[in-house]
CSV table of C-alpha atoms and ligand atoms in Angstrom, one decimal:
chain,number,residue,atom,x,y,z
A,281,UNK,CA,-17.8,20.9,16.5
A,282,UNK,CA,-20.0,23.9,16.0
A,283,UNK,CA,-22.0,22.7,13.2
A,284,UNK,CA,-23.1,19.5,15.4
A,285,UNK,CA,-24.2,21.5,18.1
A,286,UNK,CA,-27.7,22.0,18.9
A,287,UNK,CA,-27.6,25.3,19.1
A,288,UNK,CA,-24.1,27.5,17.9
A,289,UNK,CA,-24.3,30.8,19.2
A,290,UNK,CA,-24.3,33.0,16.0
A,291,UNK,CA,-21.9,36.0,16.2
A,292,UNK,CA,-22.4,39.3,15.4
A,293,UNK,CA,-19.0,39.6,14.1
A,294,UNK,CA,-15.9,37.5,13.9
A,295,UNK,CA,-12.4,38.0,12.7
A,296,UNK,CA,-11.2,35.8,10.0
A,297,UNK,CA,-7.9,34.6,11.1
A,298,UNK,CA,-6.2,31.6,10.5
A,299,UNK,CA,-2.6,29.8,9.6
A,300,UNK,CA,-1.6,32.4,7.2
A,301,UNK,CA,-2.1,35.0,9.7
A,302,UNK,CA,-0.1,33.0,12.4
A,303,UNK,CA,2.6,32.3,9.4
A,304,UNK,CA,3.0,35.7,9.2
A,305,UNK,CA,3.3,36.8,12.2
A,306,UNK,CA,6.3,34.1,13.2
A,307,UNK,CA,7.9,35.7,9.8
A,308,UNK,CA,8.1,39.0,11.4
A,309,UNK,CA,9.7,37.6,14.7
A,310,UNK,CA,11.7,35.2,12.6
A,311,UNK,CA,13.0,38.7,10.7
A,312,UNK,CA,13.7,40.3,13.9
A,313,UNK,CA,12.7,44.2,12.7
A,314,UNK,CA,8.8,44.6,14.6
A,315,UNK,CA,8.0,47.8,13.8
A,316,UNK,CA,7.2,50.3,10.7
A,317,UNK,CA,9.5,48.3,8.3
A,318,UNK,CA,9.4,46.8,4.8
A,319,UNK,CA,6.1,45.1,5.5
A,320,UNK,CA,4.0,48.4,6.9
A,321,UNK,CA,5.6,49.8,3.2
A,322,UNK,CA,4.4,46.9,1.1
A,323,UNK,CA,0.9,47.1,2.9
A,324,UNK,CA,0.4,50.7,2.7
A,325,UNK,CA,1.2,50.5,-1.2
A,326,UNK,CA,-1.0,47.4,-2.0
A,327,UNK,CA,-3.9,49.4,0.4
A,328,UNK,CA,-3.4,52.1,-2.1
A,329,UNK,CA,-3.7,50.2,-4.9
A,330,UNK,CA,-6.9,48.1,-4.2
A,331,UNK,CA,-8.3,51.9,-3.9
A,332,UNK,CA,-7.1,53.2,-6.3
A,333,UNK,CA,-4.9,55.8,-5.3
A,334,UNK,CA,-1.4,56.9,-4.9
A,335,UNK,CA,-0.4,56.6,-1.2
A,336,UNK,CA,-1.9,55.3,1.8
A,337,UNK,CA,-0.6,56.0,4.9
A,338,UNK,CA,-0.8,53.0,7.8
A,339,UNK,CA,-1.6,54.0,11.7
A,340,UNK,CA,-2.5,52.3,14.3
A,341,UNK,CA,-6.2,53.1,14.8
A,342,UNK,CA,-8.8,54.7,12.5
A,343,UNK,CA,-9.0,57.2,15.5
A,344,UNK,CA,-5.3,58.0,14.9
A,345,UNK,CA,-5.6,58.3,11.0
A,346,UNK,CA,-8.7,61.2,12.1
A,347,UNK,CA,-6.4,62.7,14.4
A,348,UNK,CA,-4.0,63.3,12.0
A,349,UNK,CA,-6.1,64.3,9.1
A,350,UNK,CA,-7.4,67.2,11.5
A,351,UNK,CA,-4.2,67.9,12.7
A,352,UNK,CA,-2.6,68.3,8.7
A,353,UNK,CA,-5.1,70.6,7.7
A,354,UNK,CA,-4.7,72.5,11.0
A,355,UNK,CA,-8.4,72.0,12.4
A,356,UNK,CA,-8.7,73.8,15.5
A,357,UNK,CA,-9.9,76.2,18.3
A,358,UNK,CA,-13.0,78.0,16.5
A,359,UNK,CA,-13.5,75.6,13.9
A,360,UNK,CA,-16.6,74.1,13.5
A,361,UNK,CA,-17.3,70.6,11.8
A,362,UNK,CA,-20.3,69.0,10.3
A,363,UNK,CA,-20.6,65.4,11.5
A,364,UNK,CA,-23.9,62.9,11.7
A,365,UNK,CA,-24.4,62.1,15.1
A,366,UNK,CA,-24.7,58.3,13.7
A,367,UNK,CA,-21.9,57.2,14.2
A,368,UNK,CA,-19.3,55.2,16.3
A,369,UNK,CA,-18.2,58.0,19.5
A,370,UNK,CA,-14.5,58.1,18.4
A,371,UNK,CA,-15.4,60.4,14.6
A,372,UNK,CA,-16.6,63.1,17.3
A,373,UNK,CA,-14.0,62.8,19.6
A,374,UNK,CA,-11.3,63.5,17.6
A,375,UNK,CA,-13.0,66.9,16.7
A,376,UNK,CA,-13.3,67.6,20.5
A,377,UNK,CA,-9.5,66.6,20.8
A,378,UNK,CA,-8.4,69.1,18.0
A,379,UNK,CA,-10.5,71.9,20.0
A,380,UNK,CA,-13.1,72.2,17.2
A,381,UNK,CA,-16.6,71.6,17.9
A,382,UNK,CA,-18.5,69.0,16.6
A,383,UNK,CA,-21.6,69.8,14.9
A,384,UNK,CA,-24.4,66.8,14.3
A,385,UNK,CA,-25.9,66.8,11.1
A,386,UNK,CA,-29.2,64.8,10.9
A,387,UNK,CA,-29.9,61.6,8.1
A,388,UNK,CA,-31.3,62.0,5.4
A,389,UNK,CA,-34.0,59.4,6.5
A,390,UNK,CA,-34.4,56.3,8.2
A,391,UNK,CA,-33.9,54.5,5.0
A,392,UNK,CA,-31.0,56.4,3.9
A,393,UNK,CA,-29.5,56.8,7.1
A,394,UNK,CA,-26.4,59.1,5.5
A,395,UNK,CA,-25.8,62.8,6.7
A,396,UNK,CA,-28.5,64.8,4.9
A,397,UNK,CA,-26.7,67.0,2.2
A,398,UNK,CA,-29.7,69.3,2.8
A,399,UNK,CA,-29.2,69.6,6.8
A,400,UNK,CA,-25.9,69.8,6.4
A,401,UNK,CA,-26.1,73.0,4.2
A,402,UNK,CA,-28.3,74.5,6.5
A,403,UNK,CA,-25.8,74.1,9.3
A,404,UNK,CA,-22.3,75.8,7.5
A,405,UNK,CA,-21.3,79.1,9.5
A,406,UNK,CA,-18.3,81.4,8.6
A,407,UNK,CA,-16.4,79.2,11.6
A,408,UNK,CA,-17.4,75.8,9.5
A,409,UNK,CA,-14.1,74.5,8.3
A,410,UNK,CA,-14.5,71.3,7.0
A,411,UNK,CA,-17.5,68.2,6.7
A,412,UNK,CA,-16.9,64.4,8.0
A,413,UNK,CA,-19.2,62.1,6.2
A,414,UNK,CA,-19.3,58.6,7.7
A,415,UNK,CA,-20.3,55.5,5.0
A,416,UNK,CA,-23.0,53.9,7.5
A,417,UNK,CA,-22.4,50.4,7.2
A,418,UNK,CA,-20.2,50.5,4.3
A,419,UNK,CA,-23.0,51.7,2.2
A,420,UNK,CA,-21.4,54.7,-0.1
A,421,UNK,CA,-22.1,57.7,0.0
A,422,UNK,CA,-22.7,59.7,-3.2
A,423,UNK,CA,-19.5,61.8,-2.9
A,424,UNK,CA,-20.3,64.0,-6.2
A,425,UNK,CA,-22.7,66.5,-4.8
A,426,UNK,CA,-20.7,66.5,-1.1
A,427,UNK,CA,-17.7,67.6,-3.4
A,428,UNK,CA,-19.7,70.7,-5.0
A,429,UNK,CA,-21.0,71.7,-1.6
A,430,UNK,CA,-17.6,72.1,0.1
A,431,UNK,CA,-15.7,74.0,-2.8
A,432,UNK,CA,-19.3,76.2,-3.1
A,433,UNK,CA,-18.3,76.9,0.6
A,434,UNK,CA,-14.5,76.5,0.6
A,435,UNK,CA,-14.9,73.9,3.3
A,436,UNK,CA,-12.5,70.5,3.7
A,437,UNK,CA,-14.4,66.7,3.3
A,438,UNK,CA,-13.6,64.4,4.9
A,439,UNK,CA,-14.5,60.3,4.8
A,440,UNK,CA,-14.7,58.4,7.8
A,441,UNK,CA,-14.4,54.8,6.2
A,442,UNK,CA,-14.2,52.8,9.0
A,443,UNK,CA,-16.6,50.4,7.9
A,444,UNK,CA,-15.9,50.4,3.6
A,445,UNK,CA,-11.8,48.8,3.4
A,446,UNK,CA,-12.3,47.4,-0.2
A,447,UNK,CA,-15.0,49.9,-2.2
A,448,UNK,CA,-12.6,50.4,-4.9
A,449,UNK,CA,-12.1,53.7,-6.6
A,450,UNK,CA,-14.8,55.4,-4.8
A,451,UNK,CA,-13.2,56.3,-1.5
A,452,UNK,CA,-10.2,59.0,-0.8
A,453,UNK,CA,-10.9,60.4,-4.3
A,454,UNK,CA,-13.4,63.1,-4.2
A,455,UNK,CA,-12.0,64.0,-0.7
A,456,UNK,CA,-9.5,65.5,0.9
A,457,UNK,CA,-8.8,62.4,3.3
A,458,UNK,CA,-9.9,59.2,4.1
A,459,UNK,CA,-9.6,57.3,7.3
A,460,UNK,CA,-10.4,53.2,7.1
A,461,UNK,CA,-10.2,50.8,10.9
A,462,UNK,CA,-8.8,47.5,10.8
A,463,UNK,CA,-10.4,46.8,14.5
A,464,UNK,CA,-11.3,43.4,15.3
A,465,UNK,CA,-14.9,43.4,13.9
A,466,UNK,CA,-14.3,46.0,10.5
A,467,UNK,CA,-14.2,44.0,7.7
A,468,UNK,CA,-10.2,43.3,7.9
A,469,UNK,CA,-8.3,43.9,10.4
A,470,UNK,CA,-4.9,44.2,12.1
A,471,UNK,CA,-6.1,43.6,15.9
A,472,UNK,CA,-5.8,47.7,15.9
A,473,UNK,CA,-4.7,49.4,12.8
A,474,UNK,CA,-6.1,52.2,10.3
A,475,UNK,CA,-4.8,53.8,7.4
A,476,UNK,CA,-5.0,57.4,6.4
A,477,UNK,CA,-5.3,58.4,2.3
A,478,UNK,CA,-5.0,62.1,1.5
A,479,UNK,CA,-5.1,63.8,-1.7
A,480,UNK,CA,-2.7,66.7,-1.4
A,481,UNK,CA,0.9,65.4,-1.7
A,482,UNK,CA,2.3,68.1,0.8
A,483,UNK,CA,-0.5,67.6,3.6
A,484,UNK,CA,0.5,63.1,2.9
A,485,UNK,CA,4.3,64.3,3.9
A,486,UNK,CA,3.0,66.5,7.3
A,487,UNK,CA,0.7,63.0,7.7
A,488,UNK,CA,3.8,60.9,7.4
A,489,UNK,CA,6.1,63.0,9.9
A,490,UNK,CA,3.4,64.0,12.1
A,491,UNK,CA,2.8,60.0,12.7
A,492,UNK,CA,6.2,59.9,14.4
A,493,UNK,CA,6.8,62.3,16.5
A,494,UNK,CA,7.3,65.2,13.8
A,495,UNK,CA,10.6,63.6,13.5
A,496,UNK,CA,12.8,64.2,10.2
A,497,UNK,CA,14.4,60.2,10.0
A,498,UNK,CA,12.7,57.5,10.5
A,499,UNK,CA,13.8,54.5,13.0
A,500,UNK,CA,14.6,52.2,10.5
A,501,UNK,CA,16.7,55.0,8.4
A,502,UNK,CA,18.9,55.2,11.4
A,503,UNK,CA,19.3,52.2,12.1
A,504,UNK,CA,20.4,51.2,8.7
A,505,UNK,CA,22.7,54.1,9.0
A,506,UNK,CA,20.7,56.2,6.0
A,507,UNK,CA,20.7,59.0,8.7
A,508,UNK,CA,22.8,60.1,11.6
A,509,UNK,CA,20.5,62.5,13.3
A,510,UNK,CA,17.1,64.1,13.3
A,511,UNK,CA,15.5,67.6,13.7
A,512,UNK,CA,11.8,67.6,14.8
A,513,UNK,CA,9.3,69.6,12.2
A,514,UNK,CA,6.3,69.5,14.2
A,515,UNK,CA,4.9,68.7,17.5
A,516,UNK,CA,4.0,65.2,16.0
A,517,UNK,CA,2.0,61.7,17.8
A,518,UNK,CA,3.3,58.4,18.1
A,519,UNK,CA,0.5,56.5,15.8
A,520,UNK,CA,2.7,54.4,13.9
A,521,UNK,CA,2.1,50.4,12.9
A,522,UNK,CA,3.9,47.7,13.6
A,523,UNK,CA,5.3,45.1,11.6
A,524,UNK,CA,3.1,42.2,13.0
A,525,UNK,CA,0.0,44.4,12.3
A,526,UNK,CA,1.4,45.4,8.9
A,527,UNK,CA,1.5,41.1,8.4
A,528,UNK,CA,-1.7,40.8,9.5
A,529,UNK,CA,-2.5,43.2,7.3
A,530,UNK,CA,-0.9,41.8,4.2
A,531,UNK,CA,-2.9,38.3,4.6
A,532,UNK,CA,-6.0,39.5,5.0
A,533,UNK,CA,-6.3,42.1,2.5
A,534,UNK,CA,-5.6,39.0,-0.3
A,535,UNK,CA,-8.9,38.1,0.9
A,536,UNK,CA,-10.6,41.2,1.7
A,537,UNK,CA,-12.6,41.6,-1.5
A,538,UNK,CA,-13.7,37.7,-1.2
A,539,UNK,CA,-15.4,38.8,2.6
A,540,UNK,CA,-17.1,41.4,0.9
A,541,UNK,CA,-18.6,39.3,-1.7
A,542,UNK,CA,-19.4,36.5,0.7
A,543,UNK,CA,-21.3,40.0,3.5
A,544,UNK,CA,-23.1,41.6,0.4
A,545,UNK,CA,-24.4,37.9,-0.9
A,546,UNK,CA,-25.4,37.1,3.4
A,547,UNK,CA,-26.9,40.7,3.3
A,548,UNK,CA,-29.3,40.2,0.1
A,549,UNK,CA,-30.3,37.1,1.7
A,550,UNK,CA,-31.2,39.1,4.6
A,551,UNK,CA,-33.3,41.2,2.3
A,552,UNK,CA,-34.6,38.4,0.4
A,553,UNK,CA,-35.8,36.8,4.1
A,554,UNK,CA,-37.1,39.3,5.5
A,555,UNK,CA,-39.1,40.5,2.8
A,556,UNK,CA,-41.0,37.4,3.8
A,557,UNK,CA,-41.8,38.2,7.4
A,558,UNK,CA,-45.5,39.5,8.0
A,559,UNK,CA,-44.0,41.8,10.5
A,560,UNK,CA,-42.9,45.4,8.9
A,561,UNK,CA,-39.0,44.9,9.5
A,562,UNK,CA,-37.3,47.7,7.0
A,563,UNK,CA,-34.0,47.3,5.6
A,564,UNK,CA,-32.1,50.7,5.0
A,565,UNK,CA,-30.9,51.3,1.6
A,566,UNK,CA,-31.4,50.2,-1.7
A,567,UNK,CA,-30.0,47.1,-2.7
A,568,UNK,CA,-28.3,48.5,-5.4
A,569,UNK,CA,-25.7,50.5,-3.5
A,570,UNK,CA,-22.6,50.1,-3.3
A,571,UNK,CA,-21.0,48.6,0.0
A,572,UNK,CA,-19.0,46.5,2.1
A,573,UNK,CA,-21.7,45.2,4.0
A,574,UNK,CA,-20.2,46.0,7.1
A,575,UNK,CA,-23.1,45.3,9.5
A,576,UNK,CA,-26.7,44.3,8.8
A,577,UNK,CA,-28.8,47.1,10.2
A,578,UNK,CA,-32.6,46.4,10.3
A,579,UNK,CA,-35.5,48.5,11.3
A,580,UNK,CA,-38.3,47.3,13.9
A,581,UNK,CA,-41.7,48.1,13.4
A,582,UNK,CA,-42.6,51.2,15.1
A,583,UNK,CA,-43.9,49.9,19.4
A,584,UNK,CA,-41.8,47.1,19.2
A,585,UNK,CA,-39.7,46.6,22.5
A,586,UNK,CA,-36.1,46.3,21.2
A,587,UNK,CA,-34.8,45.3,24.5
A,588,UNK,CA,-36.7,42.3,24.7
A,589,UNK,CA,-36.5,41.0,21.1
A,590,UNK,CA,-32.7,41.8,22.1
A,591,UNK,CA,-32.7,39.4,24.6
A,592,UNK,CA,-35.1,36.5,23.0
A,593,UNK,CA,-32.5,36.4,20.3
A,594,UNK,CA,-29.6,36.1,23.2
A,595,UNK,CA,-32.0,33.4,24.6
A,596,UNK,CA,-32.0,31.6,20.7
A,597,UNK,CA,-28.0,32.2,20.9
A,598,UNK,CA,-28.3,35.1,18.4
A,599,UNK,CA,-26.2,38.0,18.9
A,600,UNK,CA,-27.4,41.4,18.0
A,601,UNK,CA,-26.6,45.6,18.0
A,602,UNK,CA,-27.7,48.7,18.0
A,603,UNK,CA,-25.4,50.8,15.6
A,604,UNK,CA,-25.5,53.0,17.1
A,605,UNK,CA,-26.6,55.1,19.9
A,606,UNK,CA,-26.4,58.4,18.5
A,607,UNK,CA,-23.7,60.6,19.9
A,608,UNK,CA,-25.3,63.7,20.6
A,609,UNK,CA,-27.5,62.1,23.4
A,610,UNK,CA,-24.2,60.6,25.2
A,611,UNK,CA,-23.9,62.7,28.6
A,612,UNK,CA,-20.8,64.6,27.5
A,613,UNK,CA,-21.8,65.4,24.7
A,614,UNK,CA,-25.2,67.1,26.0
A,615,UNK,CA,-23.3,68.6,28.8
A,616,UNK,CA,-20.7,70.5,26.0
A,617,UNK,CA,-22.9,71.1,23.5
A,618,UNK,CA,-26.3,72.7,22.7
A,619,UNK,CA,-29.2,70.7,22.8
A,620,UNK,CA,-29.9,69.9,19.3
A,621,UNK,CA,-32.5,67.5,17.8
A,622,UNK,CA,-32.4,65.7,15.0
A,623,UNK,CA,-35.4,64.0,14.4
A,624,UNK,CA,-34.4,61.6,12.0
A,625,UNK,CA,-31.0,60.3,13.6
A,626,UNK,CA,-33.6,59.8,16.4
A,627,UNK,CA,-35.9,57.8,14.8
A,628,UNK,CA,-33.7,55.4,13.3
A,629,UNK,CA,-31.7,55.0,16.3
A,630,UNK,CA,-34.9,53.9,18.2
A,631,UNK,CA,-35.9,51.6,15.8
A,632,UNK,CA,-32.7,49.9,14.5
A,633,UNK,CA,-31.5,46.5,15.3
A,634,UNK,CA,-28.3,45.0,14.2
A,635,UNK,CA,-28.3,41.3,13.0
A,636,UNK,CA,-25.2,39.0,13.0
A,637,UNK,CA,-23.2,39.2,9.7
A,638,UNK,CA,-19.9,38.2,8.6
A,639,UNK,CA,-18.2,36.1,6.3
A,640,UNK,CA,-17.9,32.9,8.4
A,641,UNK,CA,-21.5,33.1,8.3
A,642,UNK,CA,-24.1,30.4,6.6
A,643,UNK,CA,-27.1,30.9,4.3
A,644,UNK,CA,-28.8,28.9,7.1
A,645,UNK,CA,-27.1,31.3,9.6
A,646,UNK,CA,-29.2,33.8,7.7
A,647,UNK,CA,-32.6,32.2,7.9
A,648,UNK,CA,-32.2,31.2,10.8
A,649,UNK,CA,-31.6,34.8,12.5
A,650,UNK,CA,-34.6,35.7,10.2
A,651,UNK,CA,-37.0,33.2,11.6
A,652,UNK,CA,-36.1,34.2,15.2
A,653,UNK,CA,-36.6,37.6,14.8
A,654,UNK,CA,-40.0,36.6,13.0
A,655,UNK,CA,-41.3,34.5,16.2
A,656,UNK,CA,-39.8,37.3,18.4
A,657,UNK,CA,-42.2,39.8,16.7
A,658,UNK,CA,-44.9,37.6,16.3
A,659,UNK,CA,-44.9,37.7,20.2
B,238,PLP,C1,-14.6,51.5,14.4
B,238,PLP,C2,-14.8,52.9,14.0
B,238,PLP,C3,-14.0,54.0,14.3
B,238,PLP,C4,-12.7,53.8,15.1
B,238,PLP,O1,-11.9,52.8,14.6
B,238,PLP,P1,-10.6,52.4,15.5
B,238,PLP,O2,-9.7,51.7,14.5
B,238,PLP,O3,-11.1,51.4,16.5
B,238,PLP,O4,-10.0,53.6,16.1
B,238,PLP,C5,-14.3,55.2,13.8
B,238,PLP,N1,-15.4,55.5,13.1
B,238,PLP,C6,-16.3,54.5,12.9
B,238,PLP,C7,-17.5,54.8,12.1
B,238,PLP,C8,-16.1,53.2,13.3
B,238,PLP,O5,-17.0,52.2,13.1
C-alpha cells in the first residue's frame, strides 16, 4: 500500500516488528510465567555473547541499567561526573538522582561530536569519581586512551550505549559498565528494556540484587520452592524485565546484526548523496568508524534556517531531528548548575539535522530525503 502511494511519509525511525515477535509473545502467555524467568536468562546470556562478554544483566530501561551502575559503585553526594552535554536528558539525570553532579564535557568537534578526551582532562577535580562517555549515534568511541585517563586519575568509565546494541567486542570491555536501550526507536528493542554489562564480578552480583529490591531470592526461586524466605541486602529498585520483553528481546536480537548492516549500507548512501549536493551539508565522522548507525546526523551549512528546512521536509512527508538539544541549556539544568559554555557542543547542536534512517528504509528512501533537503537549501 505504501509503496503505491504518491507520497509515503518517510519515518525517522520504525520498530521492526512482525509475526515472530507476536509468536513470541503468545508463547509467554501460553507458558503462563510473565516475568524475569527462563527467557530474560536465555536473553541476557545470548546479549552477552554477541558482545562478547561474560554476563549481561537485563532491566527495563537504559535509564534503569545507569541507575544501577551509579548506585554499585556507590556514586553519590560530592561526587562529580564528566558527561558531554550531547546527549539524550536521561545519562544526566541519573547523575542528579544519585546526588552527584553532572559535569558537561565539550566534543571534540563538530565532526567528531564525542566528549573531547582533552576537555575532559581539564575538567577532573579531587571530587571527580567517575567519566560517562556516550557513543553518539552508535559511532565508537576509541575507548583505549579513555581507559589510561581514568586509571591515570583513579576514576570509574562508564559507556552509555544506548544507541550501539550489536558493536561486538568493543563495548563493556575497557569499562567498568555498560548500559544499552531497547526503546522503541534504538536499534532493537523490547518496547522498554536495557541491559546493564559490568566488568567486576562482585559489583554484577550487587547489580543483580539491587535490580529487585535488594532482595536475597528471586520470585521464581520461591515459587519453584528453591527458597523459603528472603533477607534484604540493600535498599534495592524494582527495574526488572519481563518475560514478554525478554521475548521480544530474543527475536529481535537474531536480527540485530542484519539492521545494522542494512543502517551502515542506508548511511554510506547518505554520504555518497550528499557528497553530491552543491550545498555544504557535513556528515560527522569518518566513514571508517565503527557503528550501529543509529541515527543519521547531518550538519547544515552555517545561516541556514533549520526550522524551516524542518518543516519543508514535513511538507515533502520527510521526518526529521535534532539529536539533540544539548542538556546543559535545558532550564533545570541552568538553574542547578553553573553556567558553562562549551563552544563546540554548541555549534553542532545549532547546525545538526537528523535524517530518517532505519532498516525498513529504501535506497530510494535515501535519495529521495537527499534531494529534498537539496531543493530545501537551494531555497
Ligand atoms: C534512549 C537513550 C537513553 C535512555 O534509554 P531508555 O531505555 O529509554 O531509558 C539514554 N541515553 C541515550 C544516549 C539514549 O539515546
Amino acid at each position: 500500500m505504501h509503496a503505491t502511494a504518491p507520497n509515503p511519509v518517510i519515518e525517522l525511525a520504525a520498530p521492526c516488528l512482525g509475526e515472530p515477535e507476536k509468536r513470541a509473545l503468545c508463547a509467554v502467555i501460553d507458558d503462563g510465567w510473565i516475568t524475569m524467568g527462563e527467557r530474560v536468562r536465555r536473553f541476557e546470556q545470548i546479549f552477552a555473547e554477541l558482545h562478547g562478554v561474560d554476563e549481561a544483566i537485563a532491566v527495563n530501561s537504559a535509564t534503569a541499567a545507569l541507575q544501577l551502575c551509579l548506585s554499585i559503585f556507590d556514586i553519590g553526594p560530592g561526587d562529580e561526573v564528566l558527561v558531554p552535554s550531547l546527549t539524550f536528558v536521561a545519562t544526566a539525570n541519573v547523575i542528579v538522582h544519585a546526588g552527584a553532579t553532572p559535569v558537561f564535557v565539550d566534543i571534540e568537534s563538530p565532526t567528531v561530536p564525542h566528549i573531547s578526551l582533552r576537555a575532559a582532562d581539564a575538567r577532573i577535580t579531587p571530587r571527580t569519581r567517575a567519566i560517562m562517555l556516550v557513543h553518539y549515534g552508535g559511532y565508537l568511541i576509541d575507548l583505549q586512551p579513555w581507559r589510561e585517563l581514568a586509571d591515570r586519575h583513579g576514576l570509574l568509565l562508564f559507556e552509555d550505549a544506548a544507541h550501539a546494541a550489536g558493536l561486538a567486542g568493543a563495548i563493556g570491555i575497557a569499562s567498568d559498565a555498560a548500559a544499552f536501550s531497547f526503546f522503541t526507536n534504538k536499534n532493537m528493542t523490547t518496547a522498554e528494556g536495557g541491559m546493564l554489562i559490568v566488568r567486576d564480578e562482585q559489583r554484577r552480583q550487587r547489580a543483580r540484587i539491587l535490580r529487585t529490591h535488594g532482595m536475597t531470592a528471586t520470585t521464581l526461586d520461591r515459587a519453584r520452592g528453591n527458597a523459603v524466605g528472603y533477607d534484604v541486602l540493600d535498599c534495592g529498585f524494582n527495574f526488572r524485565m519481563d518475560e514478554l520483553r525478554a521475548a521480544l528481546g530474543l527475536v529481535q536480537i537474531e536480527r540485530l546484526g542484519e539492521w545494522n548492516e542494512s543502517r551502515r549500507a542506508l548511511t554510506n548512501r547518505y554520504r555518497r548523496e550528499l557528497a553530491h549536493l552543491t550545498a555544504e551539508v557535513a556528515v560527522p565522522f569518518d566513514a571508517g568508524r565503527p557503528t550501529s548507525a543509529h541515527i543519521m546526523p547531518v550538519l547544515l551549512p552555517p545561516q541556514t534556517d533549520r526550522r524551516s528546512v524542518m518543516q519543508g521536509m514535513r511538507e515533502a512527508a520527510i521526518q526529521t531531528s535534532v539529536h539533540y538539544p544539548p542538556i546543559h541549556h535545558f532550564q533545570f539544568y541552568r538553574q542547578k548548575l553553573p553556567v558553562t559554555s562549551l563552544p563546540q557542543t554548541e555549534r553542532f547542536c545549532e547546525a545538526e539535522l537528523t535524517l530518517p534512517l532505519h532498516p525498513r528504509l529504501t535506497l530510494a528512501d535515501v535519495d529521495r530525503v537527499v534531494t529534498a533537503l537539496g531543493d530545501m537549501l537551494r531555497t
